[in-house]
Short mmCIF file of C-alpha atoms in Angstrom, two decimals:
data_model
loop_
_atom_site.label_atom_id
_atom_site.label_comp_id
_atom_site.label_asym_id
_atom_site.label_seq_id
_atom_site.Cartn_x
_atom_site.Cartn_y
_atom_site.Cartn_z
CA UNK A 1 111.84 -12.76 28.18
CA UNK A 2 113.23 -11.35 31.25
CA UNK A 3 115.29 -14.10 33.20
CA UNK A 4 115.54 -13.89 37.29
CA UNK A 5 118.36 -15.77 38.77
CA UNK A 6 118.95 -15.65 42.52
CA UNK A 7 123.05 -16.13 43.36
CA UNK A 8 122.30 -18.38 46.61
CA UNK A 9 124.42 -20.43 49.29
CA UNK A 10 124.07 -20.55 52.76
CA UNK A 11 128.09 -20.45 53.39
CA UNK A 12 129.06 -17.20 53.53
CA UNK A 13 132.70 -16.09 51.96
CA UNK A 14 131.99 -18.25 48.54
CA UNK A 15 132.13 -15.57 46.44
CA UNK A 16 128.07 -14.70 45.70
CA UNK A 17 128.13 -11.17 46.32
CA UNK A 18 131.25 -10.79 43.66
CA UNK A 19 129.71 -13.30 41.22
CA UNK A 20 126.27 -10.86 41.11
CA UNK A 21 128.25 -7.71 41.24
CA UNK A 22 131.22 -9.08 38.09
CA UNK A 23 127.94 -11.12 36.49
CA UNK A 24 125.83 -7.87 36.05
CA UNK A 25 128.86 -5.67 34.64
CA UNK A 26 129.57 -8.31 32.37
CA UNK A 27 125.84 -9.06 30.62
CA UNK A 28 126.12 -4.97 30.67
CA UNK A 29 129.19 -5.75 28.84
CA UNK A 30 127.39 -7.54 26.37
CA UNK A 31 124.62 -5.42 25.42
CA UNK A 32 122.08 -7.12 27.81
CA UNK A 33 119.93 -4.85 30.18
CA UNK A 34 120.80 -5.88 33.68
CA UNK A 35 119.05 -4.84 37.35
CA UNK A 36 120.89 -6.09 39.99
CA UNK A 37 118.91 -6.83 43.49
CA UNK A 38 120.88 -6.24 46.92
CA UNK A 39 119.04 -8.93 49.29
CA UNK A 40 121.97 -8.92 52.00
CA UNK A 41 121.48 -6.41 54.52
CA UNK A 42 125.50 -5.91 54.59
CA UNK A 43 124.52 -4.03 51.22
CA UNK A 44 128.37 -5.60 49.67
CA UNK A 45 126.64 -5.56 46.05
CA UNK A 46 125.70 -2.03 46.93
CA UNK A 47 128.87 -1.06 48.22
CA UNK A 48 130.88 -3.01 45.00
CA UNK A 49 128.99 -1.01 42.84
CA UNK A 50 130.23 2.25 43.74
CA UNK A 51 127.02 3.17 45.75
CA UNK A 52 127.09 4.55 49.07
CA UNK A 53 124.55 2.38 51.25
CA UNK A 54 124.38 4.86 53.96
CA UNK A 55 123.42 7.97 51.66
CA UNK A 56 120.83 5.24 50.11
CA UNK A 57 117.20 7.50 50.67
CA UNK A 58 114.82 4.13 49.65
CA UNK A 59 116.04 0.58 49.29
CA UNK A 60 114.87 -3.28 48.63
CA UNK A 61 113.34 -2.32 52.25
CA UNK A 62 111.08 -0.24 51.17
CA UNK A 63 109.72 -2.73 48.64
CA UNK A 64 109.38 -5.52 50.61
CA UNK A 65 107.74 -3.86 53.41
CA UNK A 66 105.29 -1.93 51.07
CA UNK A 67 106.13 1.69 51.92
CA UNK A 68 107.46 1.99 47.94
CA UNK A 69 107.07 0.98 44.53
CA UNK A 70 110.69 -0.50 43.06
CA UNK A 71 110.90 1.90 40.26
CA UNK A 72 111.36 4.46 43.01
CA UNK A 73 114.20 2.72 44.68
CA UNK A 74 116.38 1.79 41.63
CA UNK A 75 120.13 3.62 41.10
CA UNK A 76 122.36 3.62 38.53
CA UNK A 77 125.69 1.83 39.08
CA UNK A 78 128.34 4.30 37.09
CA UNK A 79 131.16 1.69 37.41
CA UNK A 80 129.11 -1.15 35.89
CA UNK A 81 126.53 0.11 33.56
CA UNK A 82 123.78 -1.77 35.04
CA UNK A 83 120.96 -0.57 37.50
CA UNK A 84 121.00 -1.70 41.41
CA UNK A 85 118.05 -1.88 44.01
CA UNK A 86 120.09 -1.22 46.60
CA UNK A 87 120.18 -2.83 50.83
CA UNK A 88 121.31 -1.26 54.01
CA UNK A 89 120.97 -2.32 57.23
CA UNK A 90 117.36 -1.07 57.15
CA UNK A 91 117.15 -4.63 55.79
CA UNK A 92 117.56 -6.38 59.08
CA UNK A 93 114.10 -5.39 60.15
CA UNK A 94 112.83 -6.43 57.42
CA UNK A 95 112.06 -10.01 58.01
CA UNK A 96 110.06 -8.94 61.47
CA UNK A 97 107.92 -6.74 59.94
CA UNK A 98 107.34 -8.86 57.03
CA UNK A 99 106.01 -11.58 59.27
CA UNK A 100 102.51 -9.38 59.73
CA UNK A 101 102.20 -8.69 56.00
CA UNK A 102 99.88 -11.50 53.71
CA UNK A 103 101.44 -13.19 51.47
CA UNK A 104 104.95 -12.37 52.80
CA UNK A 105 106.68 -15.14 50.55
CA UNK A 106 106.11 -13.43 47.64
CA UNK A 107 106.68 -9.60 48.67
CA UNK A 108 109.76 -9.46 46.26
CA UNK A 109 107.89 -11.04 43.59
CA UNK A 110 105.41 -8.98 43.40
CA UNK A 111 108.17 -5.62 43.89
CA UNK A 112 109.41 -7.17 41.08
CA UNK A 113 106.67 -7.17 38.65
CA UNK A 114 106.19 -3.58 37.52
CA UNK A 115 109.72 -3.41 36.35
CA UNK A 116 111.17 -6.63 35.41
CA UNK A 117 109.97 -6.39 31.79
CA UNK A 118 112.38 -3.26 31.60
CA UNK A 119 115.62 -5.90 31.85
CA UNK A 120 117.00 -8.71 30.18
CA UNK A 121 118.06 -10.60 33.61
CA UNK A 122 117.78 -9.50 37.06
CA UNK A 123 120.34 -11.25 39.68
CA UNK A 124 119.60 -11.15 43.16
CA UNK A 125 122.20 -11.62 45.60
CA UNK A 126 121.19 -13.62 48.61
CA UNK A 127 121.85 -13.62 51.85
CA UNK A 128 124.30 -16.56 53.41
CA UNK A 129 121.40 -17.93 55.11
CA UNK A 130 118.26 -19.87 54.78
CA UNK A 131 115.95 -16.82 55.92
CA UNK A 132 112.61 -15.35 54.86
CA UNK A 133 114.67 -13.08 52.85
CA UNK A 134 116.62 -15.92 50.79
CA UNK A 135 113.01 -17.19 50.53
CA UNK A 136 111.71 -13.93 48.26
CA UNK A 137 114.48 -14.48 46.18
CA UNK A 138 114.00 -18.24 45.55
CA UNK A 139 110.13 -17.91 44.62
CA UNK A 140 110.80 -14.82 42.88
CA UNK A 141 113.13 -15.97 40.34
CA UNK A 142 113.31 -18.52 37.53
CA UNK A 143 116.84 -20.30 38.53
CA UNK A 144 119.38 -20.52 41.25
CA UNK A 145 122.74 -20.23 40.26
CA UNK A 146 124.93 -21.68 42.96
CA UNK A 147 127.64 -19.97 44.08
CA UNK A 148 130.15 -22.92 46.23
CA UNK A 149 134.32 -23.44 46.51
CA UNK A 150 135.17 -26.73 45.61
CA UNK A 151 135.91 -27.98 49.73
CA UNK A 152 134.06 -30.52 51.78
CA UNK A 153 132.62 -28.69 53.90
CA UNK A 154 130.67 -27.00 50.76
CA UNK A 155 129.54 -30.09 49.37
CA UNK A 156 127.16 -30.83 53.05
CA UNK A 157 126.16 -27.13 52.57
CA UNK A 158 124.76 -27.89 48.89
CA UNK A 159 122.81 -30.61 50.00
CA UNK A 160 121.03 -28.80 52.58
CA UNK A 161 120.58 -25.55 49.85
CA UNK A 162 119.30 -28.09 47.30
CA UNK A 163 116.33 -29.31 49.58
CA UNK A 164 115.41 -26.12 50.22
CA UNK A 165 115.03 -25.13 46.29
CA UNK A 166 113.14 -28.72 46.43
CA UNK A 167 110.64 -27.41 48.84
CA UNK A 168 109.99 -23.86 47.47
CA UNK A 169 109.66 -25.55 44.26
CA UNK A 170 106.89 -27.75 45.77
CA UNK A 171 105.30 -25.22 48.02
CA UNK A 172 105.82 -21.59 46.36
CA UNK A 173 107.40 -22.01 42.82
CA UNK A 174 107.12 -24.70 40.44
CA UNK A 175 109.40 -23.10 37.84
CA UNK A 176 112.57 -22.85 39.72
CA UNK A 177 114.76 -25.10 39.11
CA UNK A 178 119.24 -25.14 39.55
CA UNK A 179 120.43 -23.24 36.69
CA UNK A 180 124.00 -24.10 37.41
CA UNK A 181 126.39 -24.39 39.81
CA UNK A 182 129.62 -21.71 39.90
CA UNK A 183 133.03 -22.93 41.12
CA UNK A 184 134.53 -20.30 42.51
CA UNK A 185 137.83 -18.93 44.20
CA UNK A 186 138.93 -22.11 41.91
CA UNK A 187 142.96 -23.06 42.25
CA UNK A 188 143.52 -26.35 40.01
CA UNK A 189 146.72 -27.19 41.06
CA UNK A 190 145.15 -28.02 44.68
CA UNK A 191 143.58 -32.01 44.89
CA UNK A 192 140.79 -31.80 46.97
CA UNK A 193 139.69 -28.73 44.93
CA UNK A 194 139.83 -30.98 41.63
CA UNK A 195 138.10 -34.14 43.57
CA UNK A 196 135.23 -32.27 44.72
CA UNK A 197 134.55 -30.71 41.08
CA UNK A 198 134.83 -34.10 39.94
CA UNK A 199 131.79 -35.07 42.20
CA UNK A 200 129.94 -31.92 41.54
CA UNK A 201 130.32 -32.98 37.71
CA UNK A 202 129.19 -36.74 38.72
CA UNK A 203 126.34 -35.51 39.91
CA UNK A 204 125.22 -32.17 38.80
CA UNK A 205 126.44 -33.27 35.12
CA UNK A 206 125.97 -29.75 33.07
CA UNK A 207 124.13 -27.51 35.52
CA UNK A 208 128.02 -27.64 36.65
CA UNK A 209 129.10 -24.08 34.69
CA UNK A 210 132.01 -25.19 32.63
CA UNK A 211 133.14 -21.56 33.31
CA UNK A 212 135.50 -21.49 36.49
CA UNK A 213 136.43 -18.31 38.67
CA UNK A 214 139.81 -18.48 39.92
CA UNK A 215 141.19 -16.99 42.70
CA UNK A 216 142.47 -13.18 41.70
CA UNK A 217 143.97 -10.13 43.64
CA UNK A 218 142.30 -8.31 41.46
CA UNK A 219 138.66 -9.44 41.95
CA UNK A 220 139.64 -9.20 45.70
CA UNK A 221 140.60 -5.38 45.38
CA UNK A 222 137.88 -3.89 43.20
CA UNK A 223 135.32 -3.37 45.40
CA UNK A 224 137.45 -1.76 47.70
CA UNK A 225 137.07 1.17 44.36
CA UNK A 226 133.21 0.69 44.12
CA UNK A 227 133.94 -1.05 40.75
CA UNK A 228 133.45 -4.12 39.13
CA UNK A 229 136.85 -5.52 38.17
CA UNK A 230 135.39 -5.38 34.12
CA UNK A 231 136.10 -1.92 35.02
CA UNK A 232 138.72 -2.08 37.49
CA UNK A 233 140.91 -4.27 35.31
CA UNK A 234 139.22 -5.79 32.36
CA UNK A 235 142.46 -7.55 31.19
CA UNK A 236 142.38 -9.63 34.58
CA UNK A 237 141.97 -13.02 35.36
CA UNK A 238 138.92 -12.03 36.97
CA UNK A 239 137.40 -10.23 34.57
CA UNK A 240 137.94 -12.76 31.80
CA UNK A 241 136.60 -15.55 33.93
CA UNK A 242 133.19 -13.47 34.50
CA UNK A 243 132.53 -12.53 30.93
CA UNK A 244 133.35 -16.18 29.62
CA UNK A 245 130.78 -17.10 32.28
CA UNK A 246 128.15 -14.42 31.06
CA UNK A 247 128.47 -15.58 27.93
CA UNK A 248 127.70 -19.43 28.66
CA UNK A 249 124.51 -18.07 30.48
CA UNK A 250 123.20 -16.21 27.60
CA UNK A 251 123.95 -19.32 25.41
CA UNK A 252 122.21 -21.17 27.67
CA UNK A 253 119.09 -19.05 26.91
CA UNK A 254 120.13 -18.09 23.42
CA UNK A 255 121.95 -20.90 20.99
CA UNK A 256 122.20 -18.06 18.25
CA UNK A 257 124.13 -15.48 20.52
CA UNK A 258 127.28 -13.98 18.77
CA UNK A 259 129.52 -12.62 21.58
CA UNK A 260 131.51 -9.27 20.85
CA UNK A 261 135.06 -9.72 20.24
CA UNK A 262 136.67 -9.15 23.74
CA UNK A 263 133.72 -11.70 25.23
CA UNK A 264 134.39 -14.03 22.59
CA UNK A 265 138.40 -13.40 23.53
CA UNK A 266 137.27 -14.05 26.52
CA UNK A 267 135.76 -17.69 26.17
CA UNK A 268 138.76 -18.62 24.26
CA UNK A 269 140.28 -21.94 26.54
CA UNK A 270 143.83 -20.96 25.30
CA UNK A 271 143.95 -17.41 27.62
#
């Protein structure tokens, strides 16, 4: 079955865009059919996957305003192997005229439906806000994977993030639930860093990914080259970090799944 996960957090700079972008290449990476969703109307994801937002002809605007169908929209990323329903800022309207169309919770949903079946997971990048557009993604998909640096200012964001998924659970999506929370930008040698994963532990107990993304130049420069870093520098720091963490998803869904030999070098604790 195909999963949906939206990459979510209303603080912006926490890494969601490169966790969708280095997620996607990475299940590519391990044979999995992947359509990535561009929900921020900076069109980053677009951008980091070597696609030109400005020379974009239809995008996720067109689907969630009606005008087209999402098998229409769809490009290919070259860089990452997977497939990307691009955003522009055509996006920014969106939410206005979305306001006059029925049902307008559920407008990416129902994009969704005539091509999900065609993937093995869909992740949707999210906006850093709490907007009508973060709202399509949350009833749309079947988890939230969190996307937070380990600060204290991030913990007072979660809380406010997690009654939100508590309310579109209750009012537009009973399935959704946390599928995990991502530490990212992750330095251990800094205390506060390893206090507030300790908390997030406490009380997320294993939604917390055991999979951490440290901080890397590397992951920093690749989307300056349109790439994902898999393919910008797949020996990186970066790269490792994001295939051990595809690989705990897909376990998560699949107990039997045999990783190839550079993701299983990947998930190896002694690198």
């Amino acid at each position: 079955m195909t999963k949906i996960y939206a990459v979510a957090n209303q603080k912006g700079g926490v890494g969601k865009t490169t966790t969708c972008v280095n997620l996607a290449a990475s299940l590519v990476a391990t044979k999995k059919r992947v359509l990535l969703v561009d929900l921020d109307p900076q069109g980053n994801a677009t951008m980091g996957s070597g696609i030109d937002k400005d020379d974009v002809e239809r995008s996720v605007y067109d689907v969630l305003t009606q005008r087209a169908g999402a098998v229409d929209c769809i490009l290919t990323s070259e860089s990452g192997g997977y497939q990307v329903l691009p955003a522009n800022s055509d996006l920014t309207a969106a939410e206005v005229e979305m306001l006059s169309l029925a049902n307008k919770e559920r407008l990416l949903q129902q994009g969704l439906q005539q091509v999900r079946e065609q993937y093995d997971y869909v992740i949707i990048d999210c906006p850093p806000s709490l907007n009508m557009l973060t709202v399509n993604a949350l009833t749309a998909c079947d988890g939230v994977i969190i996307a937070m640096q380990c600060e204290y200012y991030a913990l007072e964001g979660l809380s406010a993030l997690v009654n939100t998924i508590n309310q579109i659970q209750q009012l537009l999506n009973p399935q959704l639930k946390i599928e995990g929370l991502l530490r990212t930008m992750y330095d251990p040698r800094n205390s506060l860093t390893n206090d507030v994963s300790a908390q997030l532990t406490h009380h997320f107990g294993d939604r917390v990914y055991r999979t951490c993304i440290p901080r890397n130049v590397r992951l920093a420069e690749a989307p300056s080259f349109g790439q994902p870093v898999l393919a910008f520098d797949r020996v990186s720091k970066g790269a490792i970090a994001y295939l051990a963490l595809a690989g705990e998803i897909i376990r998560r869904n699949d107990p039997n799944y045999k990783p190839t030999e550079f993701a299983a070098a990947a998930e190896d604790p002694t690198l």
